[in-house]
Amino acid sequence: MLHLAGEGICERAQSIQEATPKTYETLKTALSDYFEPMVNPDYELFMLRQARQKPEESVDEFYASTCTLPDVPHELRAQFIQGCASNKLREKILQDSRRSMDDILTLGRSKELSRARASHMEAALQTTIKTEPVNVVTKKKPIDKRDPPKQPPARRTCHWCGGPYPHEGDCPAKGKTCAACGRLNHFARACRSAPTKKTRPKSGVNTVHQPESEDMDDDEPEGTVHTVYAVVTRKPKQPGEVRLRADMRLPNTAIKREQHLTPTTDDILNDINGSKWFSKMDLRSGYHQIQLAPESRQITTFSTHMGLRRYRRLNFGISSAAEVFQDIIRGVLGGLEGALNVSDDILVHAQTLEEHLSRLQAVLQRLHEHGLTLHKEKCEFLWQEISFFAYRFSKDGIGPDPAKVQDIKTAPAPTTVTGVRSFLGMVTCCSRFMKNVTSLTGPLRDLTKTANQGTWVPNKKQHFRLPSRHSRKKRPYRT
């Protein structure tokens, strides 16, 4: 022992051995008394009363840390009950005050062991459930490695006040009057109605002055608005007028389409069978006859050089506009005999002139009651032969529309697959008046197939001319 203890312990052992017998036990006891610090009973009692069991500390470890005063068993028992971490163990000890300290330690060890085994079983069961799922279907979002990491959004400029956007609260321009135009909710530095410098139009470009339309709101929308762009084009049949169309592709993704039936050719034939007098009317401005609800106008907002505008009436480009318009006009004409519509075209028919005049008067009265107006130049009244829906109706029956036949005759030879499909579409309109239309158009339909695309050769033009020749040989089909 002295050899392993070192030189310093050997010197101390020599002084101890001079006063005590030279035995191992006496030397060990003397060295222990020398190196162990002196116990202060008052301080040890204070530390005993401050002891608390730590979460990771076992019952035996906690008991060992409190056994510094073996001559105060009552204090030790009371502090063990007070400082133990388990409420269930504390309740169990207090149920029987006659339990000895050994019984208390045995009870604590038993509860710790049962708790450890229960935790181990629970962890094992959870691992089994996670590794062996039953009838579990999970959907993971696909990760596109091509997408760059998302960057924090950059600060933008507010359209109303000209300051940084977004704002922490309301926009500073809210409720304020513009010094440039006198309108509300924007500052002069962000005004889009201020006069701009006049520039001389370039040669070859005609300046078109379009009056303000009653179909659009010039009030700037409130709140968050998603705007789209508008395209201005000339009307093909009216060169002096322009047509404004907003790009509604993005709003259409959130619009639920309504499904309504549109009359087919067979439906029209069944309705007008036996009729000899016809009148055709065209609704002016088409979809603009229908007003939009105020809560629906927000989605039609588009941007112009004069600021934001939005439609007050049903505009072109909305995915559900055709179905909604067809159903509304059909409802207006509901209950009237001899009247039907296909979109904005209305056909009135009857067997006798007197009956036709009566039905025509009823239709005009119904349109007047609902505030619908007609395009005078496109209306045709009191005819015994009339073109409607790509067909020619008369007292003798039905035939192809001469204009459609002329389009087929004068159509240029297509050079692309799209051109072939467009030509086949025109032929389909007159297919019921042609013989062997399937065999005639077979070589052209083969060109639209993926395997034969790009194989247009001059000898195919003879198949292209065949439908044109046959379309004028067939007589009108009688009902």
mmCIF file of N, CA, C and O in Angstrom, residues 293-362:
data_model
loop_
_atom_site.group_PDB
_atom_site.id
_atom_site.type_symbol
_atom_site.label_atom_id
_atom_site.label_comp_id
_atom_site.label_asym_id
_atom_site.label_seq_id
_atom_site.Cartn_x
_atom_site.Cartn_y
_atom_site.Cartn_z
ATOM 1 N N ALA A 293 -72.345 40.382 -61.013
ATOM 2 C CA ALA A 293 -72.613 40.734 -59.620
ATOM 3 C C ALA A 293 -71.438 41.551 -59.073
ATOM 4 O O ALA A 293 -70.293 41.341 -59.465
ATOM 5 N N PRO A 294 -71.688 42.522 -58.187
ATOM 6 C CA PRO A 294 -70.582 43.359 -57.676
ATOM 7 C C PRO A 294 -69.446 42.556 -57.067
ATOM 8 O O PRO A 294 -68.272 42.918 -57.212
ATOM 9 N N GLU A 295 -69.762 41.437 -56.388
ATOM 10 C CA GLU A 295 -68.702 40.653 -55.770
ATOM 11 C C GLU A 295 -67.885 39.861 -56.778
ATOM 12 O O GLU A 295 -66.803 39.348 -56.436
ATOM 13 N N SER A 296 -68.372 39.746 -58.028
ATOM 14 C CA SER A 296 -67.641 39.009 -59.058
ATOM 15 C C SER A 296 -66.823 39.908 -59.971
ATOM 16 O O SER A 296 -66.067 39.416 -60.802
ATOM 17 N N ARG A 297 -66.966 41.212 -59.847
ATOM 18 C CA ARG A 297 -66.241 42.115 -60.741
ATOM 19 C C ARG A 297 -64.762 42.199 -60.422
ATOM 20 O O ARG A 297 -63.961 42.595 -61.256
ATOM 21 N N GLN A 298 -64.406 41.832 -59.192
ATOM 22 C CA GLN A 298 -63.009 41.969 -58.764
ATOM 23 C C GLN A 298 -62.064 41.126 -59.609
ATOM 24 O O GLN A 298 -60.943 41.528 -59.899
ATOM 25 N N ILE A 299 -62.521 39.935 -60.035
ATOM 26 C CA ILE A 299 -61.616 39.027 -60.747
ATOM 27 C C ILE A 299 -61.390 39.462 -62.180
ATOM 28 O O ILE A 299 -60.522 38.900 -62.860
ATOM 29 N N THR A 300 -62.151 40.452 -62.685
ATOM 30 C CA THR A 300 -61.965 40.919 -64.059
ATOM 31 C C THR A 300 -61.064 42.144 -64.138
ATOM 32 O O THR A 300 -60.969 42.771 -65.187
ATOM 33 N N THR A 301 -60.405 42.498 -63.041
ATOM 34 C CA THR A 301 -59.560 43.688 -63.018
ATOM 35 C C THR A 301 -58.367 43.511 -63.953
ATOM 36 O O THR A 301 -57.701 42.484 -63.939
ATOM 37 N N PHE A 302 -58.107 44.535 -64.761
ATOM 38 C CA PHE A 302 -56.954 44.502 -65.652
ATOM 39 C C PHE A 302 -56.265 45.868 -65.621
ATOM 40 O O PHE A 302 -56.845 46.884 -65.217
ATOM 41 N N SER A 303 -55.030 45.882 -66.042
ATOM 42 C CA SER A 303 -54.186 47.072 -65.951
ATOM 43 C C SER A 303 -54.149 47.800 -67.286
ATOM 44 O O SER A 303 -54.032 47.176 -68.349
ATOM 45 N N THR A 304 -54.252 49.129 -67.248
ATOM 46 C CA THR A 304 -54.138 49.968 -68.435
ATOM 47 C C THR A 304 -53.211 51.138 -68.125
ATOM 48 O O THR A 304 -52.778 51.327 -66.976
ATOM 49 N N HIS A 305 -52.922 51.955 -69.154
ATOM 50 C CA HIS A 305 -52.080 53.133 -68.933
ATOM 51 C C HIS A 305 -52.813 54.202 -68.138
ATOM 52 O O HIS A 305 -52.191 55.153 -67.651
ATOM 53 N N MET A 306 -54.133 54.061 -67.959
ATOM 54 C CA MET A 306 -54.926 54.991 -67.173
ATOM 55 C C MET A 306 -55.251 54.451 -65.787
ATOM 56 O O MET A 306 -56.102 55.003 -65.090
ATOM 57 N N GLY A 307 -54.625 53.375 -65.392
ATOM 58 C CA GLY A 307 -54.890 52.775 -64.094
ATOM 59 C C GLY A 307 -55.614 51.449 -64.228
ATOM 60 O O GLY A 307 -55.691 50.856 -65.311
ATOM 61 N N LEU A 308 -56.159 50.978 -63.125
ATOM 62 C CA LEU A 308 -56.859 49.699 -63.106
ATOM 63 C C LEU A 308 -58.314 49.879 -63.522
ATOM 64 O O LEU A 308 -58.976 50.848 -63.137
ATOM 65 N N ARG A 309 -58.803 48.947 -64.304
ATOM 66 C CA ARG A 309 -60.200 48.918 -64.721
ATOM 67 C C ARG A 309 -60.756 47.511 -64.497
ATOM 68 O O ARG A 309 -59.986 46.544 -64.445
ATOM 69 N N ARG A 310 -62.059 47.403 -64.397
ATOM 70 C CA ARG A 310 -62.698 46.104 -64.255
ATOM 71 C C ARG A 310 -64.061 46.145 -64.939
ATOM 72 O O ARG A 310 -64.660 47.216 -65.125
ATOM 73 N N TYR A 311 -64.551 45.001 -65.320
ATOM 74 C CA TYR A 311 -65.802 44.892 -66.053
ATOM 75 C C TYR A 311 -66.995 44.933 -65.098
ATOM 76 O O TYR A 311 -66.949 44.369 -64.004
ATOM 77 N N ARG A 312 -68.041 45.588 -65.568
ATOM 78 C CA ARG A 312 -69.331 45.527 -64.873
ATOM 79 C C ARG A 312 -70.239 44.485 -65.504
ATOM 80 O O ARG A 312 -71.261 44.108 -64.931
ATOM 81 N N ARG A 313 -69.892 44.035 -66.706
ATOM 82 C CA ARG A 313 -70.699 43.062 -67.420
ATOM 83 C C ARG A 313 -69.848 41.848 -67.787
ATOM 84 O O ARG A 313 -68.610 41.909 -67.737
ATOM 85 N N LEU A 314 -70.521 40.778 -68.158
ATOM 86 C CA LEU A 314 -69.839 39.537 -68.508
ATOM 87 C C LEU A 314 -68.919 39.785 -69.697
ATOM 88 O O LEU A 314 -69.356 40.275 -70.743
ATOM 89 N N ASN A 315 -67.646 39.471 -69.536
ATOM 90 C CA ASN A 315 -66.656 39.784 -70.572
ATOM 91 C C ASN A 315 -66.196 38.522 -71.278
ATOM 92 O O ASN A 315 -66.339 37.401 -70.771
ATOM 93 N N PHE A 316 -65.619 38.717 -72.441
ATOM 94 C CA PHE A 316 -65.081 37.609 -73.213
ATOM 95 C C PHE A 316 -63.812 37.094 -72.534
ATOM 96 O O PHE A 316 -63.041 37.861 -71.967
ATOM 97 N N GLY A 317 -63.588 35.798 -72.627
ATOM 98 C CA GLY A 317 -62.390 35.191 -72.058
ATOM 99 C C GLY A 317 -62.650 34.370 -70.817
ATOM 100 O O GLY A 317 -61.822 33.542 -70.443
ATOM 101 N N ILE A 318 -63.782 34.580 -70.142
ATOM 102 C CA ILE A 318 -64.120 33.774 -68.965
ATOM 103 C C ILE A 318 -64.521 32.370 -69.425
ATOM 104 O O ILE A 318 -65.304 32.205 -70.366
ATOM 105 N N SER A 319 -63.967 31.365 -68.773
ATOM 106 C CA SER A 319 -64.161 29.980 -69.225
ATOM 107 C C SER A 319 -65.624 29.552 -69.228
ATOM 108 O O SER A 319 -66.051 28.768 -70.067
ATOM 109 N N SER A 320 -66.413 30.058 -68.308
ATOM 110 C CA SER A 320 -67.820 29.640 -68.208
ATOM 111 C C SER A 320 -68.778 30.620 -68.876
ATOM 112 O O SER A 320 -69.993 30.477 -68.727
ATOM 113 N N ALA A 321 -68.267 31.612 -69.610
ATOM 114 C CA ALA A 321 -69.137 32.648 -70.170
ATOM 115 C C ALA A 321 -70.107 32.069 -71.191
ATOM 116 O O ALA A 321 -71.287 32.439 -71.213
ATOM 117 N N ALA A 322 -69.637 31.169 -72.071
ATOM 118 C CA ALA A 322 -70.511 30.632 -73.128
ATOM 119 C C ALA A 322 -71.688 29.867 -72.534
ATOM 120 O O ALA A 322 -72.843 30.058 -72.955
ATOM 121 N N GLU A 323 -71.416 28.988 -71.548
ATOM 122 C CA GLU A 323 -72.492 28.209 -70.952
ATOM 123 C C GLU A 323 -73.480 29.091 -70.186
ATOM 124 O O GLU A 323 -74.698 28.912 -70.273
ATOM 125 N N VAL A 324 -72.941 30.063 -69.427
ATOM 126 C CA VAL A 324 -73.818 30.942 -68.651
ATOM 127 C C VAL A 324 -74.694 31.792 -69.569
ATOM 128 O O VAL A 324 -75.904 31.928 -69.358
ATOM 129 N N PHE A 325 -74.085 32.356 -70.620
ATOM 130 C CA PHE A 325 -74.842 33.195 -71.543
ATOM 131 C C PHE A 325 -75.924 32.385 -72.266
ATOM 132 O O PHE A 325 -77.065 32.840 -72.404
ATOM 133 N N GLN A 326 -75.579 31.184 -72.736
ATOM 134 C CA GLN A 326 -76.553 30.340 -73.423
ATOM 135 C C GLN A 326 -77.736 30.009 -72.522
ATOM 136 O O GLN A 326 -78.891 30.061 -72.942
ATOM 137 N N ASP A 327 -77.459 29.686 -71.255
ATOM 138 C CA ASP A 327 -78.530 29.317 -70.337
ATOM 139 C C ASP A 327 -79.414 30.512 -69.992
ATOM 140 O O ASP A 327 -80.641 30.376 -69.862
ATOM 141 N N ILE A 328 -78.827 31.710 -69.859
ATOM 142 C CA ILE A 328 -79.621 32.896 -69.511
ATOM 143 C C ILE A 328 -80.555 33.272 -70.658
ATOM 144 O O ILE A 328 -81.747 33.541 -70.449
ATOM 145 N N ILE A 329 -80.037 33.298 -71.895
ATOM 146 C CA ILE A 329 -80.884 33.664 -73.032
ATOM 147 C C ILE A 329 -81.966 32.604 -73.249
ATOM 148 O O ILE A 329 -83.110 32.937 -73.589
ATOM 149 N N ARG A 330 -81.616 31.341 -73.037
ATOM 150 C CA ARG A 330 -82.632 30.297 -73.165
ATOM 151 C C ARG A 330 -83.718 30.469 -72.117
ATOM 152 O O ARG A 330 -84.914 30.237 -72.385
ATOM 153 N N GLY A 331 -83.341 30.902 -70.911
ATOM 154 C CA GLY A 331 -84.344 31.173 -69.888
ATOM 155 C C GLY A 331 -85.228 32.358 -70.225
ATOM 156 O O GLY A 331 -86.420 32.368 -69.903
ATOM 157 N N VAL A 332 -84.649 33.381 -70.876
ATOM 158 C CA VAL A 332 -85.447 34.541 -71.287
ATOM 159 C C VAL A 332 -86.505 34.122 -72.302
ATOM 160 O O VAL A 332 -87.652 34.583 -72.270
ATOM 161 N N LEU A 333 -86.131 33.230 -73.236
ATOM 162 C CA LEU A 333 -87.054 32.788 -74.274
ATOM 163 C C LEU A 333 -87.928 31.616 -73.829
ATOM 164 O O LEU A 333 -88.699 31.080 -74.639
ATOM 165 N N GLY A 334 -87.773 31.201 -72.582
ATOM 166 C CA GLY A 334 -88.523 30.046 -72.102
ATOM 167 C C GLY A 334 -90.029 30.264 -72.164
ATOM 168 O O GLY A 334 -90.544 31.333 -71.797
ATOM 169 N N GLY A 335 -90.748 29.264 -72.652
ATOM 170 C CA GLY A 335 -92.197 29.339 -72.739
ATOM 171 C C GLY A 335 -92.727 29.919 -74.035
ATOM 172 O O GLY A 335 -93.947 29.895 -74.267
ATOM 173 N N LEU A 336 -91.851 30.459 -74.891
ATOM 174 C CA LEU A 336 -92.278 31.023 -76.165
ATOM 175 C C LEU A 336 -92.161 29.965 -77.252
ATOM 176 O O LEU A 336 -91.099 29.365 -77.435
ATOM 177 N N GLU A 337 -93.221 29.745 -77.992
ATOM 178 C CA GLU A 337 -93.211 28.745 -79.056
ATOM 179 C C GLU A 337 -92.503 29.300 -80.292
ATOM 180 O O GLU A 337 -92.611 30.479 -80.624
ATOM 181 N N GLY A 338 -91.777 28.409 -80.975
ATOM 182 C CA GLY A 338 -91.116 28.786 -82.215
ATOM 183 C C GLY A 338 -89.930 29.704 -82.033
ATOM 184 O O GLY A 338 -89.584 30.445 -82.961
ATOM 185 N N ALA A 339 -89.281 29.680 -80.868
ATOM 186 C CA ALA A 339 -88.118 30.537 -80.617
ATOM 187 C C ALA A 339 -87.015 29.702 -79.985
ATOM 188 O O ALA A 339 -87.263 28.948 -79.027
ATOM 189 N N LEU A 340 -85.801 29.813 -80.513
ATOM 190 C CA LEU A 340 -84.640 29.120 -79.954
ATOM 191 C C LEU A 340 -83.416 29.992 -80.184
ATOM 192 O O LEU A 340 -83.422 30.916 -81.017
ATOM 193 N N ASN A 341 -82.380 29.709 -79.445
ATOM 194 C CA ASN A 341 -81.147 30.490 -79.579
ATOM 195 C C ASN A 341 -79.940 29.586 -79.539
ATOM 196 O O ASN A 341 -79.946 28.515 -78.898
ATOM 197 N N VAL A 342 -78.904 30.005 -80.253
ATOM 198 C CA VAL A 342 -77.573 29.415 -80.166
ATOM 199 C C VAL A 342 -76.634 30.570 -79.862
ATOM 200 O O VAL A 342 -76.354 31.391 -80.733
ATOM 201 N N SER A 343 -76.225 30.663 -78.600
ATOM 202 C CA SER A 343 -75.421 31.790 -78.121
ATOM 203 C C SER A 343 -76.209 33.081 -78.319
ATOM 204 O O SER A 343 -77.327 33.219 -77.825
ATOM 205 N N ASP A 344 -75.688 34.063 -79.068
ATOM 206 C CA ASP A 344 -76.364 35.351 -79.214
ATOM 207 C C ASP A 344 -77.235 35.428 -80.455
ATOM 208 O O ASP A 344 -77.774 36.493 -80.768
ATOM 209 N N ASP A 345 -77.394 34.332 -81.195
ATOM 210 C CA ASP A 345 -78.266 34.286 -82.372
ATOM 211 C C ASP A 345 -79.615 33.671 -81.992
ATOM 212 O O ASP A 345 -79.661 32.580 -81.412
ATOM 213 N N ILE A 346 -80.697 34.364 -82.322
ATOM 214 C CA ILE A 346 -82.047 33.919 -81.995
ATOM 215 C C ILE A 346 -82.792 33.652 -83.301
ATOM 216 O O ILE A 346 -82.771 34.479 -84.225
ATOM 217 N N LEU A 347 -83.457 32.494 -83.401
ATOM 218 C CA LEU A 347 -84.224 32.108 -84.578
ATOM 219 C C LEU A 347 -85.691 31.965 -84.193
ATOM 220 O O LEU A 347 -86.028 31.267 -83.231
ATOM 221 N N VAL A 348 -86.553 32.643 -84.948
ATOM 222 C CA VAL A 348 -88.004 32.542 -84.765
ATOM 223 C C VAL A 348 -88.573 31.927 -86.040
ATOM 224 O O VAL A 348 -88.257 32.391 -87.147
ATOM 225 N N HIS A 349 -89.411 30.887 -85.919
ATOM 226 C CA HIS A 349 -89.935 30.178 -87.088
ATOM 227 C C HIS A 349 -91.408 29.837 -86.863
ATOM 228 O O HIS A 349 -91.883 29.759 -85.708
ATOM 229 N N ALA A 350 -92.134 29.649 -87.981
ATOM 230 C CA ALA A 350 -93.558 29.297 -87.919
ATOM 231 C C ALA A 350 -93.972 28.754 -89.280
ATOM 232 O O ALA A 350 -93.271 28.910 -90.290
ATOM 233 N N GLN A 351 -95.163 28.128 -89.331
ATOM 234 C CA GLN A 351 -95.655 27.550 -90.571
ATOM 235 C C GLN A 351 -96.395 28.574 -91.426
ATOM 236 O O GLN A 351 -96.353 28.509 -92.660
ATOM 237 N N THR A 352 -97.070 29.524 -90.791
ATOM 238 C CA THR A 352 -97.813 30.540 -91.531
ATOM 239 C C THR A 352 -97.282 31.922 -91.173
ATOM 240 O O THR A 352 -96.633 32.114 -90.130
ATOM 241 N N LEU A 353 -97.581 32.904 -92.027
ATOM 242 C CA LEU A 353 -97.110 34.262 -91.800
ATOM 243 C C LEU A 353 -97.765 34.866 -90.564
ATOM 244 O O LEU A 353 -97.088 35.551 -89.768
ATOM 245 N N GLU A 354 -99.073 34.653 -90.376
ATOM 246 C CA GLU A 354 -99.750 35.199 -89.207
ATOM 247 C C GLU A 354 -99.177 34.634 -87.919
ATOM 248 O O GLU A 354 -98.959 35.359 -86.932
ATOM 249 N N GLU A 355 -98.956 33.334 -87.900
ATOM 250 C CA GLU A 355 -98.363 32.704 -86.707
ATOM 251 C C GLU A 355 -96.947 33.220 -86.471
ATOM 252 O O GLU A 355 -96.545 33.451 -85.329
ATOM 253 N N HIS A 356 -96.219 33.436 -87.551
ATOM 254 C CA HIS A 356 -94.845 33.927 -87.408
ATOM 255 C C HIS A 356 -94.824 35.350 -86.842
ATOM 256 O O HIS A 356 -93.998 35.666 -85.974
ATOM 257 N N LEU A 357 -95.717 36.213 -87.315
ATOM 258 C CA LEU A 357 -95.775 37.580 -86.796
ATOM 259 C C LEU A 357 -96.136 37.590 -85.309
ATOM 260 O O LEU A 357 -95.609 38.386 -84.533
ATOM 261 N N SER A 358 -97.042 36.724 -84.920
ATOM 262 C CA SER A 358 -97.426 36.650 -83.506
ATOM 263 C C SER A 358 -96.252 36.200 -82.641
ATOM 264 O O SER A 358 -95.992 36.770 -81.570
ATOM 265 N N ARG A 359 -95.540 35.182 -83.098
ATOM 266 C CA ARG A 359 -94.381 34.693 -82.335
ATOM 267 C C ARG A 359 -93.260 35.733 -82.310
ATOM 268 O O ARG A 359 -92.575 35.904 -81.281
ATOM 269 N N LEU A 360 -93.062 36.418 -83.413
ATOM 270 C CA LEU A 360 -92.018 37.433 -83.463
ATOM 271 C C LEU A 360 -92.321 38.585 -82.515
ATOM 272 O O LEU A 360 -91.424 39.095 -81.821
ATOM 273 N N GLN A 361 -93.597 38.995 -82.451
ATOM 274 C CA GLN A 361 -93.986 40.058 -81.529
ATOM 275 C C GLN A 361 -93.762 39.624 -80.082
ATOM 276 O O GLN A 361 -93.307 40.415 -79.239
ATOM 277 N N ALA A 362 -94.056 38.376 -79.758
ATOM 278 C CA ALA A 362 -93.856 37.882 -78.385
ATOM 279 C C ALA A 362 -92.370 37.859 -78.018
ATOM 280 O O ALA A 362 -91.990 38.197 -76.887
#
